[in-house]
mmCIF file of C-alpha atoms in Angstrom:
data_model
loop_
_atom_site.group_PDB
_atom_site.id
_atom_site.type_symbol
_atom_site.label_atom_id
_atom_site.label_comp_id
_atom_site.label_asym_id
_atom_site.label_seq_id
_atom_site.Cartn_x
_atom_site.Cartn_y
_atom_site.Cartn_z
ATOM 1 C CA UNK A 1 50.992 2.459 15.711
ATOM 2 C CA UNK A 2 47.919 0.300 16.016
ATOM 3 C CA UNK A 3 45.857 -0.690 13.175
ATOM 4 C CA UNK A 4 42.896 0.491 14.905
ATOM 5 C CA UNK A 5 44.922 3.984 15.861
ATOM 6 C CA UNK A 6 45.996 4.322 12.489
ATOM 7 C CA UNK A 7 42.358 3.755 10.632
ATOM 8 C CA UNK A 8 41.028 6.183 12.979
ATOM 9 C CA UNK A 9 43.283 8.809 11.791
ATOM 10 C CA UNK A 10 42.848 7.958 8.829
ATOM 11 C CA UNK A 11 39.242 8.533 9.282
ATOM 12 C CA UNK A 12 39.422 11.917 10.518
ATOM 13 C CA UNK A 13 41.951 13.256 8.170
ATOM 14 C CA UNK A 14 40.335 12.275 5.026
ATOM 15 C CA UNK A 15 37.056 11.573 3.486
ATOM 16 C CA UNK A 16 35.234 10.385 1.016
ATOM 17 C CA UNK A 17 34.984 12.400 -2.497
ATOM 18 C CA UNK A 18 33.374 11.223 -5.907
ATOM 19 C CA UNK A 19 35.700 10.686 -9.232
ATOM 20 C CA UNK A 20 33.743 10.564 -12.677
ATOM 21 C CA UNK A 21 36.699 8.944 -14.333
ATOM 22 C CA UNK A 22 35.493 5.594 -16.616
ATOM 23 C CA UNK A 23 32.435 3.970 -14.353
ATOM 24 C CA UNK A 24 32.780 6.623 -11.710
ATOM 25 C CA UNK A 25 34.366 5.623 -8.106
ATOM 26 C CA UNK A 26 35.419 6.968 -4.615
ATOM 27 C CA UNK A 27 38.922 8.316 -3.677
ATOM 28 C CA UNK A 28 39.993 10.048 0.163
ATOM 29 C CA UNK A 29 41.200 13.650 0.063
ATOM 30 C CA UNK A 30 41.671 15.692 3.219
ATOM 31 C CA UNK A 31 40.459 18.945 1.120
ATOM 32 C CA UNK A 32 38.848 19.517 -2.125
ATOM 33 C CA UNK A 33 41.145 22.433 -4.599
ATOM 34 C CA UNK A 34 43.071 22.662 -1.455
ATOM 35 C CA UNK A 35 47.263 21.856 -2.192
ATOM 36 C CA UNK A 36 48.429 23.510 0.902
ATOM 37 C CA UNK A 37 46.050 21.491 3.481
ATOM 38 C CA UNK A 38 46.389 18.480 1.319
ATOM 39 C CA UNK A 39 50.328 18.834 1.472
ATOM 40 C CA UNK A 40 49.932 18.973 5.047
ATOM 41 C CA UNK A 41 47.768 15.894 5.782
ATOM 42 C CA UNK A 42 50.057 13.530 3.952
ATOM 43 C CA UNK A 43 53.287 14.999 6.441
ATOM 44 C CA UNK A 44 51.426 14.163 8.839
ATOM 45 C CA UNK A 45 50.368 11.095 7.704
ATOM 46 C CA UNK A 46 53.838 10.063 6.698
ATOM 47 C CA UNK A 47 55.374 10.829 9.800
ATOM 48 C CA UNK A 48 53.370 7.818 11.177
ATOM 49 C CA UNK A 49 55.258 5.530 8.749
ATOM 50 C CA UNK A 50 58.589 6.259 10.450
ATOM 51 C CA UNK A 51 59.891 2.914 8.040
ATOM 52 C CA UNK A 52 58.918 5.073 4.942
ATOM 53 C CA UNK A 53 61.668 7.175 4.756
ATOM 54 C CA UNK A 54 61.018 10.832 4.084
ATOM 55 C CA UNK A 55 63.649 11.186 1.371
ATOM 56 C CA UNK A 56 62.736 8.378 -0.762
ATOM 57 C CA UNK A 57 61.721 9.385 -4.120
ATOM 58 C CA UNK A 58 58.910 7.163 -4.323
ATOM 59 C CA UNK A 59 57.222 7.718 -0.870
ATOM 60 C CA UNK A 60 53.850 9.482 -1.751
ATOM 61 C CA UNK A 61 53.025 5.766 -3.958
ATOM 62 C CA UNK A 62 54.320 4.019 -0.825
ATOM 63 C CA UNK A 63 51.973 5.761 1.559
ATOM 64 C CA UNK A 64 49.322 5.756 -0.699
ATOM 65 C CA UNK A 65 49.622 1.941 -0.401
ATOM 66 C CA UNK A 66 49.912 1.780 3.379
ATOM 67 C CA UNK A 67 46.895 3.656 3.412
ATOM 68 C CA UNK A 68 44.795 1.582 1.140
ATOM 69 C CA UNK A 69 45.437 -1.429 3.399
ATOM 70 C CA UNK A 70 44.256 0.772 6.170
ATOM 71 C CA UNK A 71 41.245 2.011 4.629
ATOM 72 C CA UNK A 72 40.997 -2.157 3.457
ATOM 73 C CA UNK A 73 41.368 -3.170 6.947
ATOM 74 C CA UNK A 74 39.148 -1.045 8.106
ATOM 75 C CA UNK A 75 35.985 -1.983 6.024
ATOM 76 C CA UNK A 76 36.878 -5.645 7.047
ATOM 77 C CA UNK A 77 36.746 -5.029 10.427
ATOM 78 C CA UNK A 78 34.063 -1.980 11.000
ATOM 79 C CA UNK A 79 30.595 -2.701 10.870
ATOM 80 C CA UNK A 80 27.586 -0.436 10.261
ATOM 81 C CA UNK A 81 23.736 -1.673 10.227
ATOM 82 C CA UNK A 82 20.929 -0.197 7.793
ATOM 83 C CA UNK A 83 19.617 2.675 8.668
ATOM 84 C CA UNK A 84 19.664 6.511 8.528
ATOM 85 C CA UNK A 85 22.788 8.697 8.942
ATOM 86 C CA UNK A 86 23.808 11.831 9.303
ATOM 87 C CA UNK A 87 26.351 13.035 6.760
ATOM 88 C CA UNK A 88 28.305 15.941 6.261
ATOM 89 C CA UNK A 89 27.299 17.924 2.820
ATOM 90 C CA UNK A 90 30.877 18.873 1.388
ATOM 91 C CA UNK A 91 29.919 17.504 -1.936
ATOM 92 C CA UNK A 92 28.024 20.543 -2.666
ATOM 93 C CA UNK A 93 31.178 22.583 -2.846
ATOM 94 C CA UNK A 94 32.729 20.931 -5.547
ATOM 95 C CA UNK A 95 28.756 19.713 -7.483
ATOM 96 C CA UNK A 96 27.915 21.983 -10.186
ATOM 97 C CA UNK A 97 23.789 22.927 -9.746
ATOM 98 C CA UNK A 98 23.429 20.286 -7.709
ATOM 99 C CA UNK A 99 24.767 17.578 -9.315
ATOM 100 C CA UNK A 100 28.112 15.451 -9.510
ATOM 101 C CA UNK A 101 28.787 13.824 -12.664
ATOM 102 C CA UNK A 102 28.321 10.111 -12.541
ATOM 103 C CA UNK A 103 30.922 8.623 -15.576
ATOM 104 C CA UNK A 104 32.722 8.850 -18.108
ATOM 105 C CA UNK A 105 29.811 8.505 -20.002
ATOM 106 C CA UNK A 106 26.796 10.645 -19.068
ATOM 107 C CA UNK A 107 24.577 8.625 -17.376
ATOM 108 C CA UNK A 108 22.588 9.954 -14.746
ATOM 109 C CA UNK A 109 24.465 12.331 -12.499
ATOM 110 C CA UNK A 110 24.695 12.080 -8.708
ATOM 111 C CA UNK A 111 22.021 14.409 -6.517
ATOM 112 C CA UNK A 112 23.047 16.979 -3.805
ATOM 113 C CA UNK A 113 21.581 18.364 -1.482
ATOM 114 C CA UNK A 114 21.958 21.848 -0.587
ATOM 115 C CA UNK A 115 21.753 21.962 3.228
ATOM 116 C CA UNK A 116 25.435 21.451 4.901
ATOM 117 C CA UNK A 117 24.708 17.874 6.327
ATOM 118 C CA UNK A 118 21.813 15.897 5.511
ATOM 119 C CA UNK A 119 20.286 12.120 6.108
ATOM 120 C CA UNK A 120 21.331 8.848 3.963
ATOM 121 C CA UNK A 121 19.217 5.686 4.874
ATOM 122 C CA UNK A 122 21.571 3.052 4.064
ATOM 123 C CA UNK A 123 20.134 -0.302 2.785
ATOM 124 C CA UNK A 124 21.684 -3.914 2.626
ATOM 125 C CA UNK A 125 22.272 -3.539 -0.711
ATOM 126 C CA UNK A 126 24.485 -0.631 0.041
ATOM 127 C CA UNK A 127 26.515 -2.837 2.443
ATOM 128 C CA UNK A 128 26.758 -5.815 -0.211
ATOM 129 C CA UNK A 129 27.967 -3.530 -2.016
ATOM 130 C CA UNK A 130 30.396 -2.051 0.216
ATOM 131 C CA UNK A 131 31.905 -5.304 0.862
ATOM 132 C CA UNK A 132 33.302 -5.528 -2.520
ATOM 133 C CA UNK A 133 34.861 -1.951 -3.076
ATOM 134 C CA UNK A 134 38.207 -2.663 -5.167
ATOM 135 C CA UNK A 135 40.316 -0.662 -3.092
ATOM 136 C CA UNK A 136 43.559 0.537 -4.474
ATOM 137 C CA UNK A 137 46.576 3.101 -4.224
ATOM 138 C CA UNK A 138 46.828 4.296 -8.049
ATOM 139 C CA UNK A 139 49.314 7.503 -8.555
ATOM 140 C CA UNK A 140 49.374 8.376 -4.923
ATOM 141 C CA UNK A 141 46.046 8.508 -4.332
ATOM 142 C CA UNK A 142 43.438 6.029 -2.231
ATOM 143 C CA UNK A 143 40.593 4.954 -4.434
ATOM 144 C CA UNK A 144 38.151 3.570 -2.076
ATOM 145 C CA UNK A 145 36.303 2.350 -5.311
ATOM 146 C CA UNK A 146 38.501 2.070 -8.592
ATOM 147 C CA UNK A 147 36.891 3.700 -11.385
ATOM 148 C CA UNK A 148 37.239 1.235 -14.055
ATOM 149 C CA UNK A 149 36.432 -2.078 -11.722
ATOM 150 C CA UNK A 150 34.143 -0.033 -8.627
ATOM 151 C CA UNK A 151 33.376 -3.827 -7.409
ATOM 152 C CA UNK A 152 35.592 -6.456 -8.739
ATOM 153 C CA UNK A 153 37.662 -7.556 -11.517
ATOM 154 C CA UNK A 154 35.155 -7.864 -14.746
ATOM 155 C CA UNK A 155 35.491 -5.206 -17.344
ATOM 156 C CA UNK A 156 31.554 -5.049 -17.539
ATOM 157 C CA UNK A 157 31.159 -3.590 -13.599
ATOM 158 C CA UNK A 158 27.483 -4.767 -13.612
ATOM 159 C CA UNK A 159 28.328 -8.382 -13.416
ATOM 160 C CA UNK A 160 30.467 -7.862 -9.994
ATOM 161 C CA UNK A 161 27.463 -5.971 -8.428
ATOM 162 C CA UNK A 162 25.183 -8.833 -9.347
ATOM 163 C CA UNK A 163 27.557 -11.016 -7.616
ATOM 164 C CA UNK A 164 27.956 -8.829 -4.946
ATOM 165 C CA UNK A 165 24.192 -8.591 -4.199
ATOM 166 C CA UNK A 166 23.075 -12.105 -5.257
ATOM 167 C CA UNK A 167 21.434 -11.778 -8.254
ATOM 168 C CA UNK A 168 21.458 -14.210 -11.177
ATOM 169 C CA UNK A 169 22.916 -12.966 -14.275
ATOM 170 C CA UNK A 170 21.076 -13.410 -17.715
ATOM 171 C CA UNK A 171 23.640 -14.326 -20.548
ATOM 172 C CA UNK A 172 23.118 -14.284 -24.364
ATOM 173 C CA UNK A 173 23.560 -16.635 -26.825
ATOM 174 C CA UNK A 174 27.103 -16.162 -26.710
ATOM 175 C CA UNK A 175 27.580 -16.402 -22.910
ATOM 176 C CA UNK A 176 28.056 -12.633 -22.166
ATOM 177 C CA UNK A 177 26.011 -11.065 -19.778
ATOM 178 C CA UNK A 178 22.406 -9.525 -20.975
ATOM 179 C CA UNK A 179 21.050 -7.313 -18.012
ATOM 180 C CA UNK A 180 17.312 -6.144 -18.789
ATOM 181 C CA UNK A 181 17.122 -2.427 -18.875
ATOM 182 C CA UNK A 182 15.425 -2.352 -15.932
ATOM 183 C CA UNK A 183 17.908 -3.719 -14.296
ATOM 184 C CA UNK A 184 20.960 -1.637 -15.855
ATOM 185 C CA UNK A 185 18.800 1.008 -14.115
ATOM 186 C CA UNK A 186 18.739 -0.285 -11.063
ATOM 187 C CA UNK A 187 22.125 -1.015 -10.818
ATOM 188 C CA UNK A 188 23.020 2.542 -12.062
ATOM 189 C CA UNK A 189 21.257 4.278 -9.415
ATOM 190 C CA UNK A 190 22.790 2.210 -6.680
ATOM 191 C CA UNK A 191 26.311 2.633 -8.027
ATOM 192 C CA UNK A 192 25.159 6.622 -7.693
ATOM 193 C CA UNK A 193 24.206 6.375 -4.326
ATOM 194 C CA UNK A 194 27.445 4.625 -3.175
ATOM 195 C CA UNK A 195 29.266 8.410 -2.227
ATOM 196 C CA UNK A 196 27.062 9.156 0.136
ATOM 197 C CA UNK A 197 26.632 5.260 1.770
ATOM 198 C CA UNK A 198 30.316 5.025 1.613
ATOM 199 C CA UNK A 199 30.933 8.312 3.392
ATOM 200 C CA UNK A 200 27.943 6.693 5.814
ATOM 201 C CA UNK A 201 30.094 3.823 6.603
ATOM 202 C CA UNK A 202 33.808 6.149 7.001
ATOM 203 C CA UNK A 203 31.585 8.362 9.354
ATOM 204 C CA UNK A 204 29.614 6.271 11.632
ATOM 205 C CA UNK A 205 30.982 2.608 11.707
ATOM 206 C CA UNK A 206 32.704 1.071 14.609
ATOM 207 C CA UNK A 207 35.373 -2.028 15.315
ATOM 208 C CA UNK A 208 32.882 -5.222 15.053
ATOM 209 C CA UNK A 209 32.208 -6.512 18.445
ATOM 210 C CA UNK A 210 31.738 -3.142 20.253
#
């Protein structure tokens, strides 16, 4: 099957769903407190791996592998400008009064709306941002964002977004990095807002040079 073939399925069979483990990140499920549906998804997305054999002990890490390289390949090559989207609202099944828990460590939790679909404006920083998901198979799951290291490989996840969108970083006395508060703030909110600009880019992006 076709890269291309294979994100696209991809694409339609799973989406997008928030994980408040550590720093809070992104993983793809086909159906939230669903096993059956879920069950079903990943047949069907194992039968086209016909070189993953379907009686090999370890073939739910092995697919979950494949398809992190998909979902890699396809931020790579998909494209999406700023701008305002359309996005389906099936956070608000699983958010308790509104609201999805950000992290591990009760910082500001994530807003949802009520109505079933609902408009994201998605900025540059978004896409910086975006650029530099870790992506990773972990248990058998696809994190589109790994919850401990959402952008990079530093165990203080503020320092990859500054990299990621530009920005200088402040160090003390001892070299480590010293964000202002105001900044720590900033950076919080836009890690909360990367559900819905992720699930922005898995919805409405298309192969770069169409």
């Amino acid at each position: 099957m076709a890269n291309t073939d294979m994100i696209e399925v991809l694409r339609t069979s799973m989406h997008p769903y928030w994980n408040p483990s550590e720093a809070g990140g992104i993983y793809l499920l086909g159906a939230v407190n669903d096993d059956e549906a879920n069950g079903a998804i990943l047949l069907k997305l194992l039968a086209l791996c016909p070189d993953i054999a379907a009686d090999r002990p370890d073939k739910w890490e092995v697919l979950a592998e494949r398809l992190a390289d998909t979902a890699r390949r396809f931020f790579e090559t998909y494209e999406l400008g700023p701008g305002p989207y359309k996005i389906d609202n099936y956070h608000a099944a699983v958010a308790e009064n509104g609201e999805l828990q950000l992290n591990e460590w009760g910082d500001a939790s994530i807003k949802v709306p009520t109505e079933a679909s609902f408009i994201f404006t998605v900025t540059e920083e978004h896409l910086s941002l975006i650029k530099s998901m870790n992506i990773r198979a972990y248990y058998g799951y696809v994190e589109l964002m790994d919850c401990k290291r959402p952008y990079g490989d530093m165990s203080y996840f503020y320092s990859d977004m500054a990299d990621a969108l530009g920005d200088s970083v402040q160090r003390d006395e001892e070299g480590k990095p010293a964000f202002s508060s105001e900044t720590e703030k900033r950076y919080q909110a836009l890690h909360g807002e990367m559900l819905f600009a992720a699930q922005a880019f898995w919805d409405h992006a298309s192969l770069k040079g169409r």
